[in-house]
Coordinates of C-alpha atoms in Angstrom, one line a residue:
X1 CA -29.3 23.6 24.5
X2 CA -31.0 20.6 25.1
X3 CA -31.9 20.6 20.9
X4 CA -28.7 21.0 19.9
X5 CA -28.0 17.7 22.3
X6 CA -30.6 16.0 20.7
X7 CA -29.8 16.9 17.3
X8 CA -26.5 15.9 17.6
X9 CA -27.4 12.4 18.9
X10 CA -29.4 11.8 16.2
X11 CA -26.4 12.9 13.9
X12 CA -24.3 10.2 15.3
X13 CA -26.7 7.4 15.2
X14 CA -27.7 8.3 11.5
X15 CA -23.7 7.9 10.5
X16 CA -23.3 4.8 12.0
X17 CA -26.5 3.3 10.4
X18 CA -24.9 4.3 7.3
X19 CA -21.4 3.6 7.9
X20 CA -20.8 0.6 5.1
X21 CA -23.1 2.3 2.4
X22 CA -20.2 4.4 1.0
X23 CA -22.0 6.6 -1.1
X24 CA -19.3 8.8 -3.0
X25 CA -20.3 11.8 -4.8
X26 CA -17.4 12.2 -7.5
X27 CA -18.6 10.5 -10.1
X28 CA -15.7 8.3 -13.0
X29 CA -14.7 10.7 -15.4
X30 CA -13.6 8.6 -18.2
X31 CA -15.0 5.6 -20.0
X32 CA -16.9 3.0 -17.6
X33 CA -16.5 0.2 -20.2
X34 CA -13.9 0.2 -23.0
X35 CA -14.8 0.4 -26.4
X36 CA -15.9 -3.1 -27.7
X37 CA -16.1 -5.3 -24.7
X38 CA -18.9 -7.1 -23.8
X39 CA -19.0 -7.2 -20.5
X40 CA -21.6 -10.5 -20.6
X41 CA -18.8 -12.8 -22.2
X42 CA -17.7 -14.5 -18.9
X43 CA -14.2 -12.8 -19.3
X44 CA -12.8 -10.8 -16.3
X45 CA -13.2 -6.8 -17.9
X46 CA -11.1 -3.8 -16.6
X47 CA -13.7 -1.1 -15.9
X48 CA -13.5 2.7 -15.0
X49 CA -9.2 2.5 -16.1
X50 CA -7.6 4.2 -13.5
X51 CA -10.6 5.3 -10.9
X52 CA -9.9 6.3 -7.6
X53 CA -11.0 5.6 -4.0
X54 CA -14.2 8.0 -3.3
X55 CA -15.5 7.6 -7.1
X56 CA -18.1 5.4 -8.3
X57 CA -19.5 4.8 -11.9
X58 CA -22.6 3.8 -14.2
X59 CA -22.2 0.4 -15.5
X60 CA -25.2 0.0 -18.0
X61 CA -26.5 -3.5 -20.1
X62 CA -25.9 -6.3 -17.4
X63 CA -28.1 -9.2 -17.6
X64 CA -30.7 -9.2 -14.3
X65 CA -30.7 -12.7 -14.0
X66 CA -26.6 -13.4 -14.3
X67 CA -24.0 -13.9 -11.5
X68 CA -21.4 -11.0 -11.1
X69 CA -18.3 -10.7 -9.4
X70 CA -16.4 -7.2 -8.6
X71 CA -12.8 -6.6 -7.9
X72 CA -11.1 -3.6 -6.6
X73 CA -7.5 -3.0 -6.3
X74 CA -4.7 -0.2 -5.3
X75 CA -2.3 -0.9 -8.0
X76 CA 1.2 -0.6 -5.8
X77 CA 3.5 -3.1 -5.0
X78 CA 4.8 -1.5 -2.3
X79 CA 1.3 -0.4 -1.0
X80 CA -1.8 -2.5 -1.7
X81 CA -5.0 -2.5 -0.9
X82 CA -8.2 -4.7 -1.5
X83 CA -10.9 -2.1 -2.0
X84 CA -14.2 -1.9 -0.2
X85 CA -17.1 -1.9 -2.6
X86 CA -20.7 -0.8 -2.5
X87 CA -23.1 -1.2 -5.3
X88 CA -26.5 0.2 -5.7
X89 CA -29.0 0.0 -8.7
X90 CA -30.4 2.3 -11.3
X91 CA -32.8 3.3 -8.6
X92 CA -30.3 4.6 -6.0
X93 CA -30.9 1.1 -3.4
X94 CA -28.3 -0.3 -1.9
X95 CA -27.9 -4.5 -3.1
X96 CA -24.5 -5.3 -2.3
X97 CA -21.2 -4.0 -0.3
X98 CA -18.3 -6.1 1.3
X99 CA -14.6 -5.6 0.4
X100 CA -13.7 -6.8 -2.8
X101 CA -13.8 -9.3 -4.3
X102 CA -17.7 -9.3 -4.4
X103 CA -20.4 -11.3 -6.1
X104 CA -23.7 -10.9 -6.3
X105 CA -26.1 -13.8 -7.3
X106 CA -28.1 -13.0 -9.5
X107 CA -27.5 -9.2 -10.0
X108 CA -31.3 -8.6 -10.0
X109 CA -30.7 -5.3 -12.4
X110 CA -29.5 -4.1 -15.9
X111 CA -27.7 -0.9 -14.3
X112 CA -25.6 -0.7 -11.0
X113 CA -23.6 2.2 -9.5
X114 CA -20.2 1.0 -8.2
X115 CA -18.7 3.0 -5.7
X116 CA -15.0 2.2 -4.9
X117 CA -13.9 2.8 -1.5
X118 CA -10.4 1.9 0.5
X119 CA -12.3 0.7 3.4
X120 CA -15.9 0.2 5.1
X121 CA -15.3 3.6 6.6
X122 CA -15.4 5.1 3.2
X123 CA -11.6 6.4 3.3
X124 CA -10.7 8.0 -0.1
X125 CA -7.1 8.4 -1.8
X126 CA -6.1 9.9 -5.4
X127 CA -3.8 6.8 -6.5
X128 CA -5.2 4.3 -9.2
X129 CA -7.3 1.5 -8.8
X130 CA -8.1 -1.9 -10.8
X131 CA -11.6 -2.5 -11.1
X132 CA -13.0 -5.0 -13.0
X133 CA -16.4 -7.3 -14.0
X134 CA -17.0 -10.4 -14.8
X135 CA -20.5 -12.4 -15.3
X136 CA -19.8 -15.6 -13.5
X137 CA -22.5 -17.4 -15.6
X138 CA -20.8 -17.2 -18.6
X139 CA -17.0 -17.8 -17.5
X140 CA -14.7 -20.1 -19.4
X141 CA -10.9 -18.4 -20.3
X142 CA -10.0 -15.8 -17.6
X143 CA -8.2 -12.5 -17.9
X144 CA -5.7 -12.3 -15.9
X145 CA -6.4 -10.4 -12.3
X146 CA -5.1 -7.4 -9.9
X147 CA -3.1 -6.2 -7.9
X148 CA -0.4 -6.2 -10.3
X149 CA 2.2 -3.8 -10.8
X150 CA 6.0 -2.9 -11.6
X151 CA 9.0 -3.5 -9.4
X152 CA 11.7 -2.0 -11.4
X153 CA 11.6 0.5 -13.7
X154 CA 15.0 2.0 -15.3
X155 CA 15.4 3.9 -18.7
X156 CA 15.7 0.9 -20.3
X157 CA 13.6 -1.8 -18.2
X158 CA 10.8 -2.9 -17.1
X159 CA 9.8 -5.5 -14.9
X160 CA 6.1 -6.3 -13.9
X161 CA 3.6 -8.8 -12.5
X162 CA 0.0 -9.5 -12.6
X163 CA -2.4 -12.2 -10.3
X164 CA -3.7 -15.4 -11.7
X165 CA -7.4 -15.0 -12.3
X166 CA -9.9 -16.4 -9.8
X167 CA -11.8 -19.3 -12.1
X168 CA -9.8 -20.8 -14.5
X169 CA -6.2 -22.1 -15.0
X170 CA -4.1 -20.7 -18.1
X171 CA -1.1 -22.5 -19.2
X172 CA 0.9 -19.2 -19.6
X173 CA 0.5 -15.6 -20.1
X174 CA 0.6 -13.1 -23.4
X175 CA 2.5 -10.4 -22.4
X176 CA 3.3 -7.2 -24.7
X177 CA 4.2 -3.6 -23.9
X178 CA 3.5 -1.1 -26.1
X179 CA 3.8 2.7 -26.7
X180 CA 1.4 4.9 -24.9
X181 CA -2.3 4.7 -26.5
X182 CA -1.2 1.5 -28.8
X183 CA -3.5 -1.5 -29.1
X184 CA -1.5 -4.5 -28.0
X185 CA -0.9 -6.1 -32.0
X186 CA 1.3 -2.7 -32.3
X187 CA 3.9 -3.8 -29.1
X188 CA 7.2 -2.3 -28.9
X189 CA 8.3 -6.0 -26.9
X190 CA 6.5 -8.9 -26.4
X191 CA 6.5 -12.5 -24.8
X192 CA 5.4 -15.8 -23.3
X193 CA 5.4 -16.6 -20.0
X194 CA 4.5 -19.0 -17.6
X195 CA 5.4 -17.2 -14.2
X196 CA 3.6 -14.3 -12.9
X197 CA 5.9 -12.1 -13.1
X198 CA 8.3 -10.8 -16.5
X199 CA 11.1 -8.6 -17.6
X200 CA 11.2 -6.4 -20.7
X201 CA 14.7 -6.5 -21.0
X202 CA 16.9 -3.8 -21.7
X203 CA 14.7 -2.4 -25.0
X204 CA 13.2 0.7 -24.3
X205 CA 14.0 4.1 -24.7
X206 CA 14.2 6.7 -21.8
X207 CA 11.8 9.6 -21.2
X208 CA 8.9 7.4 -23.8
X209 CA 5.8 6.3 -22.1
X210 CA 4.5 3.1 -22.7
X211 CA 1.2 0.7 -21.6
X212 CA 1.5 -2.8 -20.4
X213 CA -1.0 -5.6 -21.7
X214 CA -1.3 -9.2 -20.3
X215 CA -3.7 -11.9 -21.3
X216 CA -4.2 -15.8 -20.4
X217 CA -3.5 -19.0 -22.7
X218 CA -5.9 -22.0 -22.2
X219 CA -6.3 -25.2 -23.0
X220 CA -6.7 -25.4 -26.7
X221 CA -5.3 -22.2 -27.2
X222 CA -8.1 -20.4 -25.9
X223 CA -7.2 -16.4 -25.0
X224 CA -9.0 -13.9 -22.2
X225 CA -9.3 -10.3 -23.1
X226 CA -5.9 -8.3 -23.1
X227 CA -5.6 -6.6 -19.1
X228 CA -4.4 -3.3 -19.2
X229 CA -2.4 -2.0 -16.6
X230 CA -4.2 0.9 -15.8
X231 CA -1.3 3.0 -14.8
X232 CA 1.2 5.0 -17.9
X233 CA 4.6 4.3 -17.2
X234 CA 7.3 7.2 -18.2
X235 CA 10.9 5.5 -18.7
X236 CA 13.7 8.0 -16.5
X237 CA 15.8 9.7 -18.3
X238 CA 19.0 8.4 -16.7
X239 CA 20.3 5.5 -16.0
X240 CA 20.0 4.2 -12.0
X241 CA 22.2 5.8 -9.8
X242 CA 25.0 4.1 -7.8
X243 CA 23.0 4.4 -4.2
X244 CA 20.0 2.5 -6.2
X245 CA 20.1 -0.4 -3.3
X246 CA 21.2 -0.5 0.0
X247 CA 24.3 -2.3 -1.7
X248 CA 25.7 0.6 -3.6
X249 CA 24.8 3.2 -0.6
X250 CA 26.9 5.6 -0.5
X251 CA 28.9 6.9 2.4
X252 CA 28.7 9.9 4.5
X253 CA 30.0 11.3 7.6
X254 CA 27.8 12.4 10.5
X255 CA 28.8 15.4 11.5
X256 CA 30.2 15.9 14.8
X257 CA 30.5 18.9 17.5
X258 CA 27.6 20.6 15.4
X259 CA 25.6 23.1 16.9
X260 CA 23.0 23.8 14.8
X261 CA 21.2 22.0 11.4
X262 CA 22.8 25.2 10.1
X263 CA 26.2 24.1 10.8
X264 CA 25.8 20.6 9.3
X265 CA 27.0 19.3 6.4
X266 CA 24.3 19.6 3.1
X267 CA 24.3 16.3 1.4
X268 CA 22.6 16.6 -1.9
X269 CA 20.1 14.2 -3.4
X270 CA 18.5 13.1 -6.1
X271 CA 16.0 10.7 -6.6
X272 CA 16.0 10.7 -10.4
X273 CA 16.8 7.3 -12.3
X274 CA 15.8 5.6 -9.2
X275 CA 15.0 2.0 -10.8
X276 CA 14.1 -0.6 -8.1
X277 CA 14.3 -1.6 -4.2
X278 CA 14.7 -4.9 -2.4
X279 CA 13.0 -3.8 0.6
X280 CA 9.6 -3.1 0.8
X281 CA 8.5 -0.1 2.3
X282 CA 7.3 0.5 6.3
X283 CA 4.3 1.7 7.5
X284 CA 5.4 5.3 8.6
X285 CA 2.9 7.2 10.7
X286 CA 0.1 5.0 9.5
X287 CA 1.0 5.7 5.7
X288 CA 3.0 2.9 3.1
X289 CA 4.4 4.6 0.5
X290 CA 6.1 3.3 -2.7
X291 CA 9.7 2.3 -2.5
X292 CA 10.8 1.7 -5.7
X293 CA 12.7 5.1 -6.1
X294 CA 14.4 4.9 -2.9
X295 CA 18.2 5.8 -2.8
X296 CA 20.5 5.0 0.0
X297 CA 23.0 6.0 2.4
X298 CA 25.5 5.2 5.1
X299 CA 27.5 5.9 7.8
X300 CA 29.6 5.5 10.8
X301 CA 28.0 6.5 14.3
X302 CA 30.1 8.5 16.1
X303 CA 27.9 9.6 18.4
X304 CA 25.4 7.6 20.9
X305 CA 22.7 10.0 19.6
X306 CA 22.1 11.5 16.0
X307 CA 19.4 13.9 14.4
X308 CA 18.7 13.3 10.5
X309 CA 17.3 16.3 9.0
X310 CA 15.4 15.6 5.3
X311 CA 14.1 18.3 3.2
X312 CA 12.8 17.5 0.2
X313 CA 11.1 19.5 -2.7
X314 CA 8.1 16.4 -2.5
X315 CA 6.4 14.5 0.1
X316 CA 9.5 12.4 1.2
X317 CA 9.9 9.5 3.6
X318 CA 13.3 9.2 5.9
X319 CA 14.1 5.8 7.2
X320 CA 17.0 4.5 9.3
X321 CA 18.3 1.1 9.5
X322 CA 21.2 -0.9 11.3
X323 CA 22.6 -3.9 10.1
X324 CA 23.7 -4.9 6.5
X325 CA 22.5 -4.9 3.8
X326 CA 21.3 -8.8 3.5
X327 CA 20.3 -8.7 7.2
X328 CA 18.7 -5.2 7.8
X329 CA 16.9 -4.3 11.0
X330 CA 14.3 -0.7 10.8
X331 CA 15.1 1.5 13.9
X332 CA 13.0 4.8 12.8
X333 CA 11.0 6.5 9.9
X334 CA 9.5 9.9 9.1
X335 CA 6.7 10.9 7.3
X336 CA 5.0 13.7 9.7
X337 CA 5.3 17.1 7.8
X338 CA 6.6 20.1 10.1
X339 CA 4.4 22.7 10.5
X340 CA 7.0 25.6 9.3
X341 CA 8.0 23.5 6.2
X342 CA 5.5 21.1 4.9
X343 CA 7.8 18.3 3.9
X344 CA 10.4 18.3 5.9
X345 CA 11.3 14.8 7.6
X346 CA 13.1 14.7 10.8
X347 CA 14.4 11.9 12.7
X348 CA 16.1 12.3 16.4
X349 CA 17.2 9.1 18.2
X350 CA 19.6 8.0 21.4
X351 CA 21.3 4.7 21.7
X352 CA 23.4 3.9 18.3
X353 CA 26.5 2.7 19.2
X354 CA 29.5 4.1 18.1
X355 CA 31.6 2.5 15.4
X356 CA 28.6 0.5 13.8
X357 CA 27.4 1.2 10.6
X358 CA 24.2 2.3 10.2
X359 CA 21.8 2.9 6.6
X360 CA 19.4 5.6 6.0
X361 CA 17.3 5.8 2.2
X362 CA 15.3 8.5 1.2
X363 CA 11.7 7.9 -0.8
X364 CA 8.7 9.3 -2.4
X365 CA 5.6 8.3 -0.9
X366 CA 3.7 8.2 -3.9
X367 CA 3.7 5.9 -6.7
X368 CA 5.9 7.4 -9.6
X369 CA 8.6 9.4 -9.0
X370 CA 8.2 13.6 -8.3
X371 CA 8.9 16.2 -11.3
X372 CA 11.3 17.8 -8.6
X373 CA 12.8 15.0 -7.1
X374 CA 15.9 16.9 -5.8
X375 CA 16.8 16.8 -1.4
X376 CA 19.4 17.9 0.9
X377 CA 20.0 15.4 3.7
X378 CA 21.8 16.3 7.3
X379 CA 23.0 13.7 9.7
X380 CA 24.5 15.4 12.7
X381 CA 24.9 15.8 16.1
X382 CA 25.5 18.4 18.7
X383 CA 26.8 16.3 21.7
X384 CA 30.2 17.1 22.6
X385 CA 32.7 14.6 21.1
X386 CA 36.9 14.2 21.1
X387 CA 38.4 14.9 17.5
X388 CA 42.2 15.9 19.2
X389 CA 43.1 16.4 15.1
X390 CA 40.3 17.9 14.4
X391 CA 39.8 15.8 11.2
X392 CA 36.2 15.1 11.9
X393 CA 36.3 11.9 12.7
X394 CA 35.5 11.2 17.0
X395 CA 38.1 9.5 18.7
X396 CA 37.6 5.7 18.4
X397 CA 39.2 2.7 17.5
X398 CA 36.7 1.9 15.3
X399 CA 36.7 4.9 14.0
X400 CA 39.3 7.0 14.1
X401 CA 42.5 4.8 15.7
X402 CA 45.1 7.5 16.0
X403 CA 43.4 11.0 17.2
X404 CA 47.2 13.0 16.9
X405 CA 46.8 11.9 12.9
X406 CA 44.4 13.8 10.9
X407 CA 45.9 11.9 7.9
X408 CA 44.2 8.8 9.9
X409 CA 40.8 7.6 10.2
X410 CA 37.9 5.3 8.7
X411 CA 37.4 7.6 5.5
X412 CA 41.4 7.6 4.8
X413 CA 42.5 5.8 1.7
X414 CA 45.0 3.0 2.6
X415 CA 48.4 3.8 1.5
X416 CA 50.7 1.0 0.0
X417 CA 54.3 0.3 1.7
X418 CA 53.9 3.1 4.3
X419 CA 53.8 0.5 7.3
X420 CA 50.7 2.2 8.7
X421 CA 47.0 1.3 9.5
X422 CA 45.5 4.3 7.3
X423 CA 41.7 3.7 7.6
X424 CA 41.7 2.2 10.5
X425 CA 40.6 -1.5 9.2
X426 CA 43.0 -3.5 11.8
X427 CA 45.2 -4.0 8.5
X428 CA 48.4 -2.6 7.5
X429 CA 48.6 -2.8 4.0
X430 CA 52.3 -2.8 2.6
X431 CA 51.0 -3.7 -0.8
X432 CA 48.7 -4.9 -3.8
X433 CA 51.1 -7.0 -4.7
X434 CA 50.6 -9.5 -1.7
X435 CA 50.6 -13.7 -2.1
X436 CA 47.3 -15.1 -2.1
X437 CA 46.9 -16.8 1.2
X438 CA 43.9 -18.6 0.3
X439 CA 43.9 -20.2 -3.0
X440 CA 41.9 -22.8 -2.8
X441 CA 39.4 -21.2 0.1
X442 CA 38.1 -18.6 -2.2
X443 CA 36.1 -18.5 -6.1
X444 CA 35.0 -14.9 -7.4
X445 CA 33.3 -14.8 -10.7
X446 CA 32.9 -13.8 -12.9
X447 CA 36.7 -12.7 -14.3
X448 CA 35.9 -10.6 -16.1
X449 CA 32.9 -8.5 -15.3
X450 CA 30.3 -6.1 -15.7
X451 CA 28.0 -5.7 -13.2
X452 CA 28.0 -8.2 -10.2
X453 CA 30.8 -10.9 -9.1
X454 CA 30.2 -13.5 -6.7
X455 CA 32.7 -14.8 -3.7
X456 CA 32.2 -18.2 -3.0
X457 CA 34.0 -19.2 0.3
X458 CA 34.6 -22.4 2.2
X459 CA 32.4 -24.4 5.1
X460 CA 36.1 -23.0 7.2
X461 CA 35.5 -19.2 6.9
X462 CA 33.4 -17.5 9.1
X463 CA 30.4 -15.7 7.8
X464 CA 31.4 -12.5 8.5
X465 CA 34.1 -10.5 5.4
X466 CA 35.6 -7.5 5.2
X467 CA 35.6 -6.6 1.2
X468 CA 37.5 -3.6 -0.2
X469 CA 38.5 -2.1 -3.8
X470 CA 40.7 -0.6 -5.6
X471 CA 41.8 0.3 -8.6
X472 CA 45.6 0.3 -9.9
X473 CA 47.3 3.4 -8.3
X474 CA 45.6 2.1 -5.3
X475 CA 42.6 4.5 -4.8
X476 CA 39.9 3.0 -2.5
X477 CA 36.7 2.5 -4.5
X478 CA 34.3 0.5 -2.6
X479 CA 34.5 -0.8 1.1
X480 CA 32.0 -2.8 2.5
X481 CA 31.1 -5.7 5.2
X482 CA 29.1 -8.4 3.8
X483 CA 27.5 -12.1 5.0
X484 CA 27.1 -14.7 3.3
X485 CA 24.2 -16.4 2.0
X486 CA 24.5 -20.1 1.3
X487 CA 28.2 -19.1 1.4
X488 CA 27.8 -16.7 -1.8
X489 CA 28.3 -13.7 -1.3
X490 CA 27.1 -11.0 -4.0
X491 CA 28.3 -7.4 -5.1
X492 CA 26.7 -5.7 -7.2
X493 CA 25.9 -2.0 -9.4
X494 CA 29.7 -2.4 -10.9
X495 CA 28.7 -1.2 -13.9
X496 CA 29.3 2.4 -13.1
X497 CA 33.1 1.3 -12.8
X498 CA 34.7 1.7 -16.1
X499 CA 36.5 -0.6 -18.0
X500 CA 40.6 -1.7 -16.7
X501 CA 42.0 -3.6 -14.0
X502 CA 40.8 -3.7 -10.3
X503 CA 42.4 -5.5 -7.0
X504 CA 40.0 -6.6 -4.5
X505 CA 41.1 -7.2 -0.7
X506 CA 39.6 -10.0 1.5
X507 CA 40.0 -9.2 5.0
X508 CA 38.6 -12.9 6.7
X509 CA 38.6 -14.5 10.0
X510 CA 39.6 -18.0 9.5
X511 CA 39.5 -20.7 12.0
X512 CA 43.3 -20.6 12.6
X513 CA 43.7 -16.2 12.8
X514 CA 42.5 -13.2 10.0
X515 CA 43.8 -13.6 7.0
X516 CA 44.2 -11.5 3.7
X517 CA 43.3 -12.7 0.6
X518 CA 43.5 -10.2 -3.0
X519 CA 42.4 -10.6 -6.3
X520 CA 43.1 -9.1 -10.0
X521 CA 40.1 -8.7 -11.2
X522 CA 39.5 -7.2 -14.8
X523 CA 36.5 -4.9 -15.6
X524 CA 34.8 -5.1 -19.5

């Protein structure tokens, strides 16, 4: 007994000693330094395209007596990380390890191992990395630098940004795209820019995979090497659905007086075409995924407590928010598999209050979106709750504001010259034809649109506006309470409407009472 104490002490001491000298034993696969570059020109190289935490490769031909500095990078926008790096030399000693960026003065060797890590405790992951070289001695016109990435990616666009490099200042960037396993002098698109961050427009084609290059302009016309993105990026095959931001989210009821997840209603999901995302993702049981494919929902609570049941065919995260859109506060996440069904995302909570609107968006936690990317989404509740006309809708005033209607409640569509408060939005409609109260309080451009139009109110309004829709047999097609921001306030993914003539409803509270303003508004 007492050797197996002993032994195991010594265990434990031994691991700490070592616990900064990550030593990995997968070993880069691919090509440690492209074809071509010289990795002793001062330039910032890409190295080991691709490589992942808990790999390390052979970098041969560095000059003993040269400065070197090493970078390491998770390439994710949505989920970064500086790398830890450890370096030994051709005779297995350790010389150098700190995170990243490191530099070693002078490099004392012709041959170093360089083992990529996402931390000093050696932590490992299978997502791709930027690691890259570059011999201080001889630096004049830097490549541009990692993390870089893409933060919107349609079947037609994308948009992308890189870092500044460390040690020299370029008056603008080369930028060109091209098709997978091009050189950049055969791009598909290509530009000048001076920001850190581009769009390619609406040019590509869905489903084709393409590579990104981006290199610095000097002084005198001087150019760095072309940097790689190490990443392939596969253009959807679809354009981005409606519920592509937490603006176009699209409404749902929570099921009420519902037993059972069996009993509740299946809403089906799709994260295919999923383009971009305005808020970044949360740290959800100690893991930040990638938001960018995130799609999003909403409803009214009508219950104090609710249970969201998510079951995806990939590793999905559930989040729920209150608040708008512009202004959103996180409540809760999920991203702890069940043990009967590995990917299945559950979130129970108490306290919502009934009658506010709440979000919830649905995510891959990887980087690119899944080959399956299909889900069914629940949001029930079993508590008991009054529905008198059993329409489904709990008996509230903000909610549903006569309970003997079933005809009546927050999902109704407003009827024109019936006299009565259909969806319950304090407003009885009469018709689409009513005088403009508001002339000169209001602007909404542009007339006509496409895809966004902005309202433009006066220092008299209040922040707070009730915006609705419809088209010209008065079918309700969007409803929605927005802020404003610098008194602007923006709507946007109208290009899935289709071409004709809309009216859109106002609903304001002015200093002197609420007031109704509408609009004609014409759709190209």
């Amino acid at each position: 007994m007492k050797n197996v104490v002993l032994y195991s002490f010594f265990t434990l001491c031994t691991f700490h000693f070592s616990f900064s000298q990550c030593d990995s034993n997968t070993v880069y696969d691919g090509t440690a330094v492209p074809e071509g570059v010289d990795i002793n020109d001062g330039e910032i190289h890409q190295i080991a395209y691709g490589i992942e935490a808990g790999e390390y490769v052979f970098i041969n031909g560095l000059n003993s007596t040269d400065t070197y500095q090493f970078k390491s990078n998770r390439t994710d926008s949505n989920n970064p990380n500086t790398d830890y790096i450890t370096i030994y030399n051709g005779a297995s000693q350790l010389i150098a390890n700190q995170t990243s960026p490191l530099t070693k003065s002078p490099i004392g060797t012709s041959t170093i191992e360089i083992h990529v890590n996402l931390n000093s405790s050696c932590d490992t992951d299978i997502d791709f990395h930027t690691l890259t070289i570059q011999n201080i001695t001889a630096a004049t016109c830097n490549m541009p630098d990692a993390p870089g990435g893409v933060t919107y990616k349609s079947n037609i666009r994308i948009d992308f940004y890189w870092s500044a490099p460390a040690l020299s200042n370029p008056e603008s960037y080369d930028w060109r795209v091209t098709l997978k396993d091009d050189l950049p002098d055969n791009y598909v698109v290509s530009g000048v820019s001076t920001t850190l961050e581009v769009s390619t427009g609406d040019v590509l084609i869905p489903e084709n995979t393409y590579w990104i290059y981006v290199r610095s302009s000097c002084f005198g016309n001087e150019k760095s090497e072309w940097f790689r993105f190490p990443t392939d990026y596969k253009m959807n095959n679809g354009a981005p659905p409606e519920n592509d931001f937490c603006e176009g989210a699209i409404s749902v009821v929570q099921d009420i007086n519902t037993l059972s997840i069996g009993e509740a209603v299946v809403i089906s999901g799709d994260l295919s075409g999923g383009a971009g995302s305005n808020v970044y993702a949360e740290n959800c049981n100690e893991k930040t995924g990638n938001s960018r494919d995130d799609v999003w929902y909403s409803f009214i609570a009508q219950t104090s407590d609710i249970r969201i049941n998510l079951s995806p065919t990939f590793d999905g995260v559930l989040t729920l928010y209150s608040g708008e859109c512009n202004a959103l506060s996180y409540i809760s996440c999920s991203d702890d598999p069940n043990t009967s069904l590995a990917d299945e995302e559950i979130v129970m909570l108490n306290g919502l209050t009934v009658g506010d609107v709440y979000c919830v968006r649905v995510y891959y936690l990887g980087t690119t979106t899944p080959v399956n990317p299909i889900f069914n989404l629940r949001i029930w509740s079993s508590s008991v709750a009054t529905d008198n006309d059993m329409d489904g809708y709990v008996n509230h005033p903000n909610v549903d504001c006569d309970d003997t209607n079933p005809a009546i409640n927050i999902g109704a569509t407003e009827i024109s010259n019936n006299g009565v408060d259909d969806n319950c939005d304090g407003q009885t409609d009469e018709t689409l034809g009513l005088i403009d109260l508001d002339a000169d309080s209001i602007e909404i451009s542009p007339n006509p649109f496409h895809s966004r139009i902005f309202i433009r109110l006066t220092d008299s309004m209040e922040k707070k506006i009730d915006i609705t829709v419809f088209d010209v047999s008065g079918r309700l097609i969007l409803k929605s309470v927005k802020s404003s921001s610098n008194k602007i306030i923006e709507i946007n993914n109208l290009e899935v409407l289709p071409q004709g003539i809309y009216f859109i409803k106002l609903s304001l509270k002015l200093n002197k009472g609420n007031k109704i303003s509408i609009r004609r508004l014409v759709k190209m």
